[in-house]
PDB file of C-alpha atoms in Angstrom:
ATOM      1  CA  MET A   1     154.106   8.904 -55.281  1.00 44.00           C
ATOM      2  CA  THR A   2     155.938  10.570 -58.184  1.00 55.00           C
ATOM      3  CA  ARG A   3     159.192  12.484 -57.718  1.00 56.00           C
ATOM      4  CA  ASP A   4     157.424  15.760 -58.592  1.00 59.00           C
ATOM      5  CA  ILE A   5     154.769  15.301 -55.893  1.00 57.00           C
ATOM      6  CA  ARG A   6     157.409  14.235 -53.329  1.00 60.00           C
ATOM      7  CA  ARG A   7     159.343  17.427 -54.093  1.00 63.00           C
ATOM      8  CA  ARG A   8     156.257  19.560 -53.620  1.00 62.00           C
ATOM      9  CA  HIS A   9     155.318  17.793 -50.392  1.00 61.00           C
ATOM     10  CA  ALA A  10     158.828  18.352 -49.052  1.00 65.00           C
ATOM     11  CA  ALA A  11     158.618  22.048 -49.959  1.00 66.00           C
ATOM     12  CA  LEU A  12     155.278  22.469 -48.200  1.00 64.00           C
ATOM     13  CA  LEU A  13     156.568  20.643 -45.118  1.00 64.00           C
ATOM     14  CA  ALA A  14     159.546  23.004 -45.087  1.00 65.00           C
ATOM     15  CA  LEU A  15     157.194  25.969 -45.327  1.00 64.00           C
ATOM     16  CA  ASN A  16     155.103  24.656 -42.433  1.00 62.00           C
ATOM     17  CA  ALA A  17     158.202  23.981 -40.335  1.00 64.00           C
ATOM     18  CA  ALA A  18     159.596  27.489 -40.879  1.00 64.00           C
ATOM     19  CA  SER A  19     156.212  29.027 -40.053  1.00 62.00           C
ATOM     20  CA  ALA A  20     155.990  26.937 -36.870  1.00 62.00           C
ATOM     21  CA  ARG A  21     159.438  28.093 -35.751  1.00 65.00           C
ATOM     22  CA  LEU A  22     158.454  31.737 -36.133  1.00 65.00           C
ATOM     23  CA  SER A  23     155.183  31.090 -34.301  1.00 62.00           C
ATOM     24  CA  ARG A  24     156.975  29.454 -31.363  1.00 64.00           C
ATOM     25  CA  ARG A  25     159.402  32.376 -31.118  1.00 65.00           C
ATOM     26  CA  ALA A  26     156.507  34.838 -31.112  1.00 64.00           C
ATOM     27  CA  ARG A  27     154.923  33.028 -28.122  1.00 64.00           C
ATOM     28  CA  ASP A  28     158.198  32.708 -26.167  1.00 66.00           C
ATOM     29  CA  PRO A  29     159.478  36.024 -24.751  1.00 64.00           C
ATOM     30  CA  ALA A  30     162.874  34.419 -24.052  1.00 66.00           C
ATOM     31  CA  ARG A  31     163.468  33.915 -27.780  1.00 59.00           C
ATOM     32  CA  PRO A  32     164.023  36.537 -30.478  1.00 57.00           C
ATOM     33  CA  ALA A  33     160.797  37.588 -32.180  1.00 53.00           C
ATOM     34  CA  SER A  34     161.965  36.618 -35.637  1.00 54.00           C
ATOM     35  CA  ASP A  35     164.763  35.058 -37.558  1.00 57.00           C
ATOM     36  CA  ALA A  36     165.903  36.439 -40.914  1.00 64.00           C
ATOM     37  CA  SER A  37     166.720  33.033 -42.396  1.00 66.00           C
ATOM     38  CA  ASP A  38     163.285  31.643 -41.517  1.00 61.00           C
ATOM     39  CA  ALA A  39     161.591  34.748 -42.909  1.00 65.00           C
ATOM     40  CA  ARG A  40     163.533  34.444 -46.177  1.00 66.00           C
ATOM     41  CA  GLU A  41     162.661  30.743 -46.406  1.00 62.00           C
ATOM     42  CA  ILE A  42     158.962  31.425 -45.887  1.00 61.00           C
ATOM     43  CA  ALA A  43     158.943  34.285 -48.385  1.00 61.00           C
ATOM     44  CA  GLY A  44     160.723  32.211 -51.019  1.00 62.00           C
ATOM     45  CA  LEU A  45     158.471  29.180 -50.664  1.00 58.00           C
ATOM     46  CA  ALA A  46     155.228  31.126 -50.373  1.00 54.00           C
ATOM     47  CA  SER A  47     155.986  33.173 -53.489  1.00 53.00           C
ATOM     48  CA  SER A  48     156.585  30.059 -55.602  1.00 56.00           C
ATOM     49  CA  ASP A  49     153.935  27.941 -57.303  1.00 56.00           C
ATOM     50  CA  ILE A  50     154.893  24.889 -55.234  1.00 57.00           C
ATOM     51  CA  ALA A  51     152.646  25.251 -52.181  1.00 54.00           C
ATOM     52  CA  PRO A  52     149.331  25.833 -54.023  1.00 53.00           C
ATOM     53  CA  ARG A  53     149.857  22.819 -56.334  1.00 55.00           C
ATOM     54  CA  VAL A  54     150.731  20.531 -53.433  1.00 56.00           C
ATOM     55  CA  CYS A  55     147.521  21.329 -51.559  1.00 73.00           C
ATOM     56  CA  LEU A  56     145.384  21.181 -54.696  1.00 83.00           C
ATOM     57  CA  GLU A  57     146.813  17.789 -55.648  1.00 83.00           C
ATOM     58  CA  ALA A  58     146.191  16.565 -52.104  1.00 85.00           C
ATOM     59  CA  PHE A  59     142.611  17.872 -52.178  1.00 91.00           C
ATOM     60  CA  VAL A  60     141.924  16.327 -55.592  1.00 92.00           C
ATOM     61  CA  GLY A  61     143.364  13.030 -54.346  1.00 92.00           C
ATOM     62  CA  PHE A  62     141.153  13.267 -51.259  1.00 94.00           C
ATOM     63  CA  LEU A  63     138.078  13.857 -53.455  1.00 96.00           C
ATOM     64  CA  GLN A  64     139.017  10.909 -55.656  1.00 95.00           C
ATOM     65  CA  ASP A  65     139.572   8.628 -52.664  1.00 95.00           C
ATOM     66  CA  ASN A  66     136.061   9.482 -51.456  1.00 96.00           C
ATOM     67  CA  ASP A  67     134.433   9.025 -54.888  1.00 97.00           C
ATOM     68  CA  LEU A  68     133.671  12.730 -55.173  1.00 97.00           C
ATOM     69  CA  LEU A  69     135.751  13.141 -58.340  1.00 96.00           C
ATOM     70  CA  PRO A  70     136.586  10.492 -60.948  1.00 95.00           C
ATOM     71  CA  ARG A  71     140.126   9.183 -61.325  1.00 92.00           C
ATOM     72  CA  ALA A  72     140.167  10.192 -64.997  1.00 92.00           C
ATOM     73  CA  LEU A  73     139.816  13.947 -64.734  1.00 93.00           C
ATOM     74  CA  GLN A  74     138.591  15.948 -67.700  1.00 93.00           C
ATOM     75  CA  TYR A  75     138.684  19.691 -68.265  1.00 93.00           C
ATOM     76  CA  PRO A  76     136.352  21.572 -68.403  1.00 93.00           C
ATOM     77  CA  GLU A  77     133.849  18.794 -67.594  1.00 95.00           C
ATOM     78  CA  HIS A  78     134.902  18.551 -63.936  1.00 95.00           C
ATOM     79  CA  ASP A  79     135.873  22.176 -63.347  1.00 94.00           C
ATOM     80  CA  ALA A  80     132.525  23.404 -61.958  1.00 94.00           C
ATOM     81  CA  ARG A  81     132.272  20.441 -59.579  1.00 96.00           C
ATOM     82  CA  LEU A  82     135.813  20.941 -58.269  1.00 94.00           C
ATOM     83  CA  GLN A  83     135.181  24.680 -57.853  1.00 92.00           C
ATOM     84  CA  GLY A  84     131.996  24.022 -55.887  1.00 94.00           C
ATOM     85  CA  LEU A  85     133.558  21.361 -53.673  1.00 96.00           C
ATOM     86  CA  ALA A  86     136.547  23.611 -52.984  1.00 92.00           C
ATOM     87  CA  GLN A  87     134.283  26.528 -52.041  1.00 91.00           C
ATOM     88  CA  ILE A  88     132.210  24.351 -49.698  1.00 95.00           C
ATOM     89  CA  ALA A  89     135.334  22.889 -48.077  1.00 94.00           C
ATOM     90  CA  GLN A  90     137.038  26.242 -47.718  1.00 89.00           C
ATOM     91  CA  ALA A  91     134.022  28.255 -46.546  1.00 90.00           C
ATOM     92  CA  GLY A  92     132.718  25.736 -44.034  1.00 93.00           C
ATOM     93  CA  PHE A  93     135.239  23.018 -43.188  1.00 93.00           C
ATOM     94  CA  GLY A  94     138.605  24.690 -42.681  1.00 88.00           C
ATOM     95  CA  LEU A  95     140.269  23.945 -46.017  1.00 87.00           C
ATOM     96  CA  ASP A  96     143.082  26.285 -47.032  1.00 79.00           C
ATOM     97  CA  LEU A  97     144.215  25.873 -50.631  1.00 74.00           C
ATOM     98  CA  TRP A  98     147.176  28.207 -50.114  1.00 56.00           C
ATOM     99  CA  ASP A  99     145.994  30.351 -52.997  1.00 52.00           C
ATOM    100  CA  GLU A 100     144.812  33.939 -52.554  1.00 47.00           C
ATOM    101  CA  ASP A 101     142.848  33.706 -55.799  1.00 47.00           C
ATOM    102  CA  CYS A 102     140.870  30.696 -54.549  1.00 44.00           C
ATOM    103  CA  LEU A 103     138.527  32.485 -52.177  1.00 46.00           C
ATOM    104  CA  PRO A 104     135.224  31.014 -51.018  1.00 47.00           C
ATOM    105  CA  TRP A 105     133.272  33.831 -52.674  1.00 47.00           C
ATOM    106  CA  SER A 106     134.867  33.796 -56.135  1.00 55.00           C
ATOM    107  CA  ARG A 107     135.468  31.382 -58.986  1.00 64.00           C
ATOM    108  CA  SER A 108     139.187  30.770 -59.160  1.00 73.00           C
ATOM    109  CA  SER A 109     140.892  31.008 -62.538  1.00 79.00           C
ATOM    110  CA  SER A 110     144.100  29.600 -61.048  1.00 77.00           C
ATOM    111  CA  LEU A 111     142.181  26.588 -59.730  1.00 83.00           C
ATOM    112  CA  SER A 112     140.824  25.982 -63.230  1.00 87.00           C
ATOM    113  CA  ALA A 113     144.310  26.295 -64.706  1.00 84.00           C
ATOM    114  CA  ALA A 114     145.745  23.884 -62.139  1.00 84.00           C
ATOM    115  CA  LEU A 115     142.967  21.354 -62.807  1.00 89.00           C
ATOM    116  CA  LEU A 116     143.657  21.626 -66.529  1.00 89.00           C
ATOM    117  CA  GLN A 117     147.352  20.898 -65.925  1.00 86.00           C
ATOM    118  CA  ILE A 118     146.563  17.944 -63.676  1.00 86.00           C
ATOM    119  CA  ALA A 119     144.147  16.531 -66.266  1.00 89.00           C
ATOM    120  CA  GLU A 120     146.568  17.043 -69.171  1.00 88.00           C
ATOM    121  CA  ASP A 121     149.628  15.731 -67.323  1.00 83.00           C
ATOM    122  CA  GLY A 122     147.815  12.772 -65.823  1.00 81.00           C
ATOM    123  CA  THR A 123     149.290  13.784 -62.461  1.00 75.00           C
ATOM    124  CA  GLU A 124     148.971  11.179 -59.719  1.00 77.00           C
ATOM    125  CA  CYS A 125     147.165  12.992 -56.906  1.00 82.00           C
ATOM    126  CA  ASP A 126     147.808  11.968 -53.325  1.00 79.00           C
ATOM    127  CA  ALA A 127     145.591  12.701 -50.306  1.00 84.00           C
ATOM    128  CA  SER A 128     148.230  11.909 -47.666  1.00 77.00           C
ATOM    129  CA  PHE A 129     148.947  15.583 -46.957  1.00 74.00           C
ATOM    130  CA  MET A 130     145.571  16.962 -45.882  1.00 82.00           C
ATOM    131  CA  PRO A 131     145.689  19.358 -42.913  1.00 80.00           C
ATOM    132  CA  ALA A 132     144.324  18.190 -39.583  1.00 79.00           C
ATOM    133  CA  SER A 133     142.269  21.378 -39.381  1.00 82.00           C
ATOM    134  CA  PHE A 134     140.131  20.207 -42.307  1.00 89.00           C
ATOM    135  CA  GLY A 135     136.813  18.697 -41.180  1.00 93.00           C
ATOM    136  CA  ALA A 136     137.032  15.825 -43.637  1.00 95.00           C
ATOM    137  CA  ARG A 137     134.390  13.533 -42.135  1.00 95.00           C
ATOM    138  CA  ALA A 138     131.699  16.223 -41.895  1.00 96.00           C
ATOM    139  CA  PHE A 139     132.539  17.492 -45.379  1.00 97.00           C
ATOM    140  CA  VAL A 140     132.258  14.038 -46.946  1.00 98.00           C
ATOM    141  CA  SER A 141     129.013  13.390 -45.099  1.00 97.00           C
ATOM    142  CA  LEU A 142     127.511  16.581 -46.528  1.00 98.00           C
ATOM    143  CA  VAL A 143     128.559  16.251 -50.176  1.00 98.00           C
ATOM    144  CA  SER A 144     128.581  12.473 -50.771  1.00 98.00           C
ATOM    145  CA  GLY A 145     126.077  11.325 -53.372  1.00 97.00           C
ATOM    146  CA  LYS A 146     125.249  14.870 -54.448  1.00 97.00           C
ATOM    147  CA  GLY A 147     125.061  15.951 -58.089  1.00 97.00           C
ATOM    148  CA  ASP A 148     126.728  18.939 -59.682  1.00 97.00           C
ATOM    149  CA  ALA A 149     123.620  21.145 -59.423  1.00 97.00           C
ATOM    150  CA  TRP A 150     123.373  20.533 -55.662  1.00 98.00           C
ATOM    151  CA  ILE A 151     127.118  21.164 -55.265  1.00 98.00           C
ATOM    152  CA  GLY A 152     126.771  24.523 -57.013  1.00 96.00           C
ATOM    153  CA  ALA A 153     123.744  25.488 -54.924  1.00 98.00           C
ATOM    154  CA  ALA A 154     125.401  24.444 -51.655  1.00 98.00           C
ATOM    155  CA  ALA A 155     128.539  26.423 -52.542  1.00 96.00           C
ATOM    156  CA  VAL A 156     126.474  29.616 -52.866  1.00 96.00           C
ATOM    157  CA  ALA A 157     124.452  28.759 -49.749  1.00 97.00           C
ATOM    158  CA  ILE A 158     127.467  28.164 -47.509  1.00 95.00           C
ATOM    159  CA  ARG A 159     129.233  31.205 -48.919  1.00 92.00           C
ATOM    160  CA  ASP A 160     126.369  33.596 -48.148  1.00 93.00           C
ATOM    161  CA  ARG A 161     124.703  31.965 -45.120  1.00 92.00           C
ATOM    162  CA  GLY A 162     124.214  34.409 -42.276  1.00 88.00           C
ATOM    163  CA  SER A 163     124.097  37.426 -44.579  1.00 90.00           C
ATOM    164  CA  ARG A 164     120.482  36.967 -45.724  1.00 94.00           C
ATOM    165  CA  GLU A 165     117.176  35.779 -44.355  1.00 95.00           C
ATOM    166  CA  PRO A 166     116.312  32.200 -45.460  1.00 95.00           C
ATOM    167  CA  GLY A 167     113.729  33.275 -48.037  1.00 96.00           C
ATOM    168  CA  GLU A 168     116.034  35.871 -49.563  1.00 97.00           C
ATOM    169  CA  LEU A 169     118.940  33.423 -49.468  1.00 97.00           C
ATOM    170  CA  ALA A 170     116.887  30.797 -51.317  1.00 97.00           C
ATOM    171  CA  ARG A 171     116.030  33.273 -54.088  1.00 97.00           C
ATOM    172  CA  HIS A 172     119.677  34.305 -54.250  1.00 97.00           C
ATOM    173  CA  VAL A 173     120.915  30.707 -54.497  1.00 97.00           C
ATOM    174  CA  ALA A 174     118.337  29.891 -57.196  1.00 97.00           C
ATOM    175  CA  SER A 175     119.481  32.871 -59.264  1.00 97.00           C
ATOM    176  CA  GLU A 176     123.235  32.421 -58.734  1.00 95.00           C
ATOM    177  CA  ALA A 177     123.714  28.643 -59.035  1.00 95.00           C
ATOM    178  CA  ASP A 178     123.544  26.879 -62.401  1.00 93.00           C
ATOM    179  CA  ALA A 179     120.564  24.586 -63.065  1.00 95.00           C
ATOM    180  CA  CYS A 180     119.021  25.480 -59.708  1.00 97.00           C
ATOM    181  CA  ASP A 181     115.362  26.109 -58.893  1.00 97.00           C
ATOM    182  CA  MET A 182     113.763  27.103 -55.598  1.00 97.00           C
ATOM    183  CA  ASP A 183     113.234  23.505 -54.484  1.00 97.00           C
ATOM    184  CA  LEU A 184     116.898  22.654 -54.962  1.00 98.00           C
ATOM    185  CA  ALA A 185     117.989  25.935 -53.373  1.00 98.00           C
ATOM    186  CA  ARG A 186     115.901  25.256 -50.274  1.00 98.00           C
ATOM    187  CA  ARG A 187     117.133  21.667 -50.021  1.00 98.00           C
ATOM    188  CA  ALA A 188     120.782  22.739 -50.317  1.00 98.00           C
ATOM    189  CA  ILE A 189     120.306  25.498 -47.717  1.00 98.00           C
ATOM    190  CA  GLY A 190     118.710  23.044 -45.306  1.00 97.00           C
ATOM    191  CA  ASP A 191     121.476  20.482 -45.800  1.00 98.00           C
ATOM    192  CA  VAL A 192     124.141  23.128 -45.225  1.00 97.00           C
ATOM    193  CA  GLU A 193     122.451  24.475 -42.091  1.00 96.00           C
ATOM    194  CA  GLU A 194     122.262  20.987 -40.580  1.00 96.00           C
ATOM    195  CA  ALA A 195     125.897  20.308 -41.436  1.00 96.00           C
ATOM    196  CA  MET A 196     126.894  23.587 -39.764  1.00 94.00           C
ATOM    197  CA  GLY A 197     125.022  22.660 -36.589  1.00 93.00           C
ATOM    198  CA  GLY A 198     121.945  24.769 -37.273  1.00 93.00           C
ATOM    199  CA  ARG A 199     118.311  23.947 -37.985  1.00 94.00           C
ATOM    200  CA  ARG A 200     116.669  23.495 -41.344  1.00 95.00           C
ATOM    201  CA  PRO A 201     114.581  26.575 -42.198  1.00 95.00           C
ATOM    202  CA  GLU A 202     110.807  26.136 -42.198  1.00 94.00           C
ATOM    203  CA  TRP A 203     109.674  27.088 -45.676  1.00 95.00           C
ATOM    204  CA  PRO A 204     106.135  28.308 -46.423  1.00 88.00           C
ATOM    205  CA  ARG A 205     103.902  25.657 -47.868  1.00 82.00           C
ATOM    206  CA  LYS A 206     103.153  25.869 -51.560  1.00 69.00           C
ATOM    207  CA  GLY A 207      99.717  27.258 -52.398  1.00 57.00           C
ATOM    208  CA  PRO A 208      97.513  25.825 -55.145  1.00 54.00           C
ATOM    209  CA  GLY A 209      98.704  26.384 -58.681  1.00 52.00           C
ATOM    210  CA  LEU A 210      97.055  28.893 -60.979  1.00 46.00           C
ATOM    211  CA  LEU A 211      95.088  26.212 -62.825  1.00 47.00           C
ATOM    212  CA  ARG A 212      93.786  24.641 -59.618  1.00 49.00           C
ATOM    213  CA  ARG A 213      92.939  28.071 -58.242  1.00 51.00           C
ATOM    214  CA  GLY A 214      91.077  28.978 -61.414  1.00 49.00           C
ATOM    215  CA  LEU A 215      89.067  25.740 -61.405  1.00 45.00           C
ATOM    216  CA  SER A 216      88.209  26.317 -57.778  1.00 47.00           C
ATOM    217  CA  MET A 217      86.861  29.765 -58.558  1.00 47.00           C
ATOM    218  CA  LEU A 218      84.789  28.470 -61.500  1.00 47.00           C
ATOM    219  CA  ALA A 219      83.261  25.771 -59.317  1.00 47.00           C
ATOM    220  CA  ARG A 220      81.898  28.316 -56.859  1.00 46.00           C
TER     221      ARG A 220
END
């Protein structure tokens, strides 16, 4: 691990430790509710650019270790895939990128900028600091072997699941995701529902095409 990544890991660990101390005090009536030094430490670390880069580097390293991103990162070639994987992980599997701009319902410009820096610097990413709250096994099971178009469709599906009926959601995914048609939208929605513990929607069967329908009418 490089000195820069070690420094960032140490800073994030310090941030977590200070947050844990405040949390323990809040649960223990015998202790003071807060401590000014801890609050200053948290504010200073959280307002820096250290914590977001640590988690992003860890997440990129995790993706690389699981063959979900190549070791030789390129920008912008891998930006859409990283964005989609981050949205899926954050919306459905408990990932927190420590970045208010990287929300599961928006494309993050700061995530793109960080990926560009990682690609240009040749930063060595390390997956050793991934939070225990992240459902890594289920996430990898869902996205492994999937192409960029499926990743984009699944990101929209998991972001908006529960807010639309399956048919409306499929039309929405097909219109929002790049290079996505209704078949891909339905497949991604079904995969996401299964991964989230639900059931695959039952889609209406396709009727005969216009040409087949026309020939059928002529034959009568």
